[in-house]
XYZ file of C-alpha atoms in Angstrom:
341
model
C 7.798 -18.634 -6.875
C 8.385 -22.370 -7.463
C 7.057 -23.753 -10.788
C 5.522 -27.216 -10.920
C 7.723 -30.135 -11.937
C 6.111 -30.651 -15.350
C 6.652 -27.006 -16.252
C 10.298 -27.309 -15.282
C 10.662 -30.431 -17.452
C 8.895 -28.760 -20.372
C 11.080 -25.673 -20.086
C 14.229 -27.775 -19.941
C 13.126 -29.709 -23.036
C 12.509 -26.486 -24.972
C 15.942 -25.171 -24.017
C 17.645 -28.420 -25.088
C 15.782 -28.497 -28.415
C 16.566 -24.854 -29.130
C 20.205 -25.434 -28.286
C 20.404 -28.492 -30.546
C 18.822 -26.691 -33.508
C 21.105 -23.707 -33.008
C 24.167 -25.951 -32.951
C 23.032 -27.723 -36.141
C 22.553 -24.401 -37.944
C 25.488 -22.559 -36.372
C 27.421 -22.080 -39.649
C 24.426 -20.598 -41.417
C 23.691 -17.978 -38.759
C 24.802 -14.405 -39.373
C 26.273 -12.065 -36.806
C 22.921 -10.315 -36.497
C 21.213 -13.630 -35.721
C 23.767 -14.524 -33.058
C 23.187 -11.106 -31.540
C 19.424 -11.707 -31.600
C 19.857 -15.105 -29.932
C 21.974 -13.565 -27.192
C 19.551 -10.684 -26.642
C 16.442 -12.881 -26.514
C 18.044 -15.596 -24.383
C 19.380 -13.099 -21.851
C 16.022 -11.307 -21.582
C 14.161 -14.584 -21.031
C 16.729 -16.025 -18.613
C 16.268 -13.078 -16.255
C 12.630 -13.976 -15.556
C 12.779 -17.776 -15.507
C 13.849 -17.959 -11.844
C 16.826 -20.164 -12.641
C 18.425 -17.994 -9.997
C 15.515 -17.424 -7.551
C 14.583 -13.833 -6.755
C 11.727 -12.286 -4.825
C 9.250 -11.642 -7.629
C 6.436 -14.185 -7.917
C 5.893 -13.536 -11.620
C 7.195 -15.698 -14.442
C 5.334 -14.296 -17.448
C 4.085 -10.808 -18.191
C 3.706 -8.864 -21.411
C 6.598 -6.552 -20.582
C 8.951 -9.527 -20.313
C 8.249 -10.381 -23.967
C 9.229 -7.046 -25.522
C 12.940 -7.802 -25.954
C 12.516 -11.510 -26.852
C 9.960 -10.654 -29.555
C 12.254 -7.920 -30.919
C 15.105 -10.431 -30.934
C 12.895 -12.969 -32.713
C 12.096 -10.414 -35.428
C 15.800 -9.711 -35.950
C 16.557 -13.433 -36.071
C 13.788 -14.237 -38.557
C 14.409 -11.272 -40.861
C 17.290 -12.900 -42.868
C 15.290 -16.135 -43.204
C 12.277 -14.204 -44.460
C 14.465 -12.361 -46.964
C 15.814 -15.640 -48.360
C 12.301 -17.054 -48.645
C 11.161 -13.912 -50.482
C 14.019 -14.125 -52.958
C 13.448 -17.799 -53.753
C 9.661 -18.159 -53.460
C 7.968 -14.774 -53.708
C 4.435 -16.143 -53.830
C 4.960 -18.250 -50.726
C 6.665 -15.336 -49.000
C 3.840 -12.960 -49.944
C 1.135 -15.407 -48.810
C 3.016 -16.134 -45.591
C 3.368 -12.424 -44.879
C -0.354 -11.827 -45.382
C -1.220 -14.777 -43.152
C 1.128 -13.522 -40.442
C -0.363 -10.018 -40.583
C -3.893 -11.459 -40.365
C -2.994 -13.623 -37.368
C -1.355 -10.737 -35.547
C -4.329 -8.473 -36.360
C -6.820 -10.945 -34.877
C -4.671 -11.578 -31.799
C -4.153 -7.850 -31.268
C -7.859 -7.127 -31.636
C -8.756 -9.760 -29.053
C -6.083 -8.569 -26.650
C -7.070 -4.913 -27.008
C -10.662 -5.860 -26.209
C -9.465 -7.456 -23.001
C -7.107 -4.614 -22.087
C -9.850 -2.025 -22.569
C -11.678 -3.319 -19.488
C -9.734 -3.646 -16.247
C -12.099 -6.205 -14.728
C -12.017 -8.379 -17.861
C -8.222 -8.089 -18.016
C -7.659 -9.308 -14.483
C -10.280 -12.054 -14.822
C -8.228 -13.458 -17.698
C -5.073 -13.260 -15.597
C -6.727 -14.919 -12.594
C -7.889 -17.763 -14.835
C -4.275 -18.534 -15.758
C -2.424 -18.246 -12.448
C -2.129 -20.212 -9.248
C -3.724 -18.684 -6.122
C -0.211 -18.609 -4.681
C 0.334 -15.588 -6.936
C -1.759 -12.963 -5.139
C -1.060 -10.109 -7.560
C -3.799 -10.773 -10.184
C -6.370 -11.579 -7.490
C -5.560 -8.375 -5.631
C -5.711 -6.318 -8.836
C -9.043 -7.887 -9.795
C -10.367 -7.092 -6.332
C -9.265 -3.460 -6.690
C -10.850 -3.231 -10.154
C -14.133 -4.536 -8.744
C -13.919 -2.065 -5.856
C -13.580 0.740 -8.414
C -16.839 -0.535 -9.949
C -18.464 -0.584 -6.496
C -18.880 -4.356 -6.710
C -17.680 -4.939 -3.192
C -19.149 -8.371 -2.463
C -17.593 -9.776 -5.647
C -14.255 -8.172 -4.767
C -14.317 -9.828 -1.346
C -14.981 -13.239 -2.918
C -11.970 -12.754 -5.207
C -9.448 -11.654 -2.575
C -10.572 -14.416 -0.224
C -9.226 -16.977 -2.712
C -5.536 -16.182 -2.182
C -3.046 -16.614 0.581
C -2.376 -13.743 2.934
C -0.092 -10.879 1.891
C -0.058 -7.310 3.177
C -1.374 -5.577 0.015
C -4.044 -8.262 -0.386
C -5.095 -7.891 3.260
C -5.479 -4.112 2.888
C -7.735 -4.722 -0.116
C -9.681 -7.309 1.878
C -10.166 -4.826 4.721
C -11.582 -2.313 2.252
C -14.032 -4.913 0.965
C -15.099 -5.884 4.472
C -15.777 -2.244 5.294
C -17.824 -1.684 2.141
C -20.043 -4.742 2.717
C -20.878 -3.730 6.278
C -18.287 -5.744 8.221
C -16.301 -2.774 9.503
C -15.442 -4.365 12.831
C -13.596 -7.163 11.041
C -11.957 -4.628 8.734
C -10.660 -2.545 11.643
C -9.291 -5.619 13.436
C -7.538 -6.728 10.252
C -5.994 -3.305 9.628
C -4.781 -3.075 13.220
C -2.997 -6.403 12.866
C -1.371 -5.201 9.626
C -0.196 -1.963 11.246
C 1.182 -3.845 14.257
C 3.216 -6.126 12.001
C 4.171 -3.482 9.429
C 4.018 0.060 10.854
C 5.294 1.413 7.555
C 2.224 0.208 5.644
C 0.844 3.724 5.065
C -2.327 2.730 3.204
C -3.389 0.482 6.068
C -2.909 3.319 8.553
C -4.870 5.780 6.404
C -7.743 3.321 6.003
C -7.758 2.687 9.736
C -8.041 6.439 10.409
C -10.928 6.725 7.955
C -12.777 3.767 9.432
C -12.482 5.220 12.910
C -14.042 8.436 11.590
C -16.835 6.468 9.910
C -17.560 4.946 13.316
C -17.667 8.508 14.743
C -14.596 7.711 16.854
C -13.055 11.076 16.071
C -10.626 11.154 18.991
C -9.195 7.791 17.912
C -8.900 9.020 14.324
C -7.073 12.179 15.457
C -4.745 10.188 17.698
C -3.818 7.801 14.880
C -3.231 10.726 12.536
C -1.035 12.481 15.111
C 1.319 9.509 15.536
C 2.087 9.277 11.832
C 5.724 10.117 11.043
C 6.357 13.814 10.411
C 7.235 13.207 6.763
C 3.816 11.603 6.262
C 1.866 14.242 8.170
C 3.332 16.891 5.875
C 1.941 15.212 2.762
C -0.846 17.166 1.132
C -3.216 14.186 0.985
C -2.786 13.458 4.692
C -3.261 17.109 5.598
C -6.484 16.966 3.569
C -7.472 13.806 5.459
C -7.014 15.578 8.780
C -9.150 18.491 7.584
C -11.790 16.039 6.418
C -11.911 14.433 9.859
C -12.290 17.798 11.595
C -15.025 18.903 9.200
C -16.847 15.592 9.603
C -16.654 15.817 13.387
C -17.972 19.391 13.349
C -20.848 18.526 11.028
C -21.779 15.378 12.950
C -22.057 17.476 16.102
C -24.790 19.547 14.424
C -26.922 16.496 13.633
C -29.523 15.377 16.181
C -29.621 11.741 17.286
C -31.171 9.481 14.660
C -34.817 8.559 15.160
C -37.229 6.294 13.318
C -39.552 9.141 12.373
C -37.027 11.804 11.330
C -37.759 13.841 8.231
C -36.455 12.823 4.822
C -34.400 16.024 4.598
C -32.563 15.131 7.811
C -31.954 11.567 6.615
C -30.569 12.998 3.387
C -28.142 15.154 5.408
C -27.046 12.125 7.375
C -26.694 10.055 4.196
C -24.562 12.791 2.635
C -22.313 12.794 5.700
C -21.716 9.051 5.449
C -21.279 9.292 1.684
C -18.519 11.890 1.993
C -16.592 9.645 4.375
C -17.000 6.609 2.125
C -19.250 4.791 4.602
C -21.119 2.892 1.900
C -23.420 0.629 3.990
C -24.797 3.488 6.089
C -25.177 5.820 3.116
C -26.893 3.085 1.075
C -29.452 2.365 3.790
C -30.239 6.027 4.358
C -30.439 6.997 0.672
C -32.706 4.000 0.017
C -35.117 5.183 2.671
C -35.067 8.696 1.194
C -35.631 7.555 -2.405
C -38.731 5.559 -1.422
C -40.063 8.352 0.794
C -42.741 10.294 -1.094
C -42.369 13.224 1.298
C -38.871 13.926 -0.045
C -38.616 16.391 -2.909
C -37.716 15.135 -6.381
C -34.210 16.637 -6.381
C -33.322 14.878 -3.119
C -34.719 11.561 -4.316
C -32.744 11.855 -7.543
C -29.592 12.612 -5.596
C -30.119 9.454 -3.586
C -30.833 7.472 -6.751
C -27.576 8.753 -8.258
C -25.634 7.427 -5.279
C -27.420 4.082 -5.358
C -26.919 3.650 -9.119
C -23.179 4.036 -8.648
C -22.678 2.298 -5.283
C -25.519 -0.039 -4.312
C -25.709 -3.742 -5.209
C -27.047 -4.295 -8.733
C -30.469 -5.640 -7.753
C -31.066 -2.837 -5.258
C -30.006 -0.144 -7.738
C -32.252 -1.610 -10.423
C -35.226 -1.608 -8.067
C -34.632 2.060 -7.222
C -34.402 3.111 -10.875
C -37.474 1.056 -11.770
C -39.436 2.770 -9.008
C -38.433 6.218 -10.238
C -39.409 5.286 -13.780
C -42.827 3.995 -12.638
C -43.456 7.218 -10.734
C -42.365 9.368 -13.670
C -39.535 11.024 -11.745
C -36.277 12.215 -13.227
C -37.146 11.593 -16.865
C -34.109 13.573 -18.025
C -31.669 12.147 -15.471
C -32.878 8.532 -15.506
C -31.164 7.444 -18.774
C -27.778 8.561 -17.469
C -28.353 6.696 -14.204
C -29.300 3.538 -16.086
C -26.129 3.932 -18.170
C -24.022 4.443 -15.036
C -25.398 1.248 -13.503
C -24.821 -0.702 -16.725
C -21.212 0.556 -16.918
C -20.437 -0.983 -13.540
C -21.353 -4.445 -14.861
C -20.600 -4.072 -18.578
C -17.963 -6.838 -18.702
C -20.644 -9.314 -17.571
């Protein structure tokens, strides 16, 4: 990380001013206050990149814990003197301080209670050179099944391995799996130890029904990885998916809704969102499908489909009088995905 010149000048000016004021008041400072100055200054100095180190973060809440504690220790004797000499002013100042902290805390808690809102705030205050907030916002949007938005966010930053893995996930979820696979292969070639990229590549091969490729990639994982419970489960998932796919007949334009629902369920289990979305949409709008199957498809679409498409599905069910008991929960699930908007 390299801060801009004006930030460096501003920081230097603050340090000089603080040093001058400390020197002027040096005889009035107690031992506790000198200790607080040392504690706070040391804690801040470690994250100012005066000595460069490989962390592209200058400010984060956790970096303020010790400096704020040191500030409280430093101010405590001054507050005590003010209280002894001017109790009314001290009392009013204390109330004002509590009110200010209460408002600031309330606003911050509101932001921290929503992961998408939190990372939007962070993205608004950082340079795109810092990929961390952008990547985290992209992941938060992926968790809300807002894949197109997530892709727009991660496309704003420079390339880094974690960011590229997130981008590959977004590409896959918006129907650009070929690009996602090519991107993951390049990551694995450059960084064979990037486990998440290798796992995603295995899954995408399975979603493309390239089961032999998926098995081969799983087999060349290091032994210590293959023994992990999650990767053993992944291998079982691939074998089960391959076995089930073999029982399905080739897709046809006039296949029954029940068969399309089976196929949609297969894609859904593997996380193949575009295919599952298309198939479940066709099932939901098919009057020959039974109500339970249509509601199952609507549940998937409410939690995974683009907002406009999900709304259209739920509106259709409401017009047809289907799922009266389940519909409110589906509407709530859709609203929860976009509640920060």
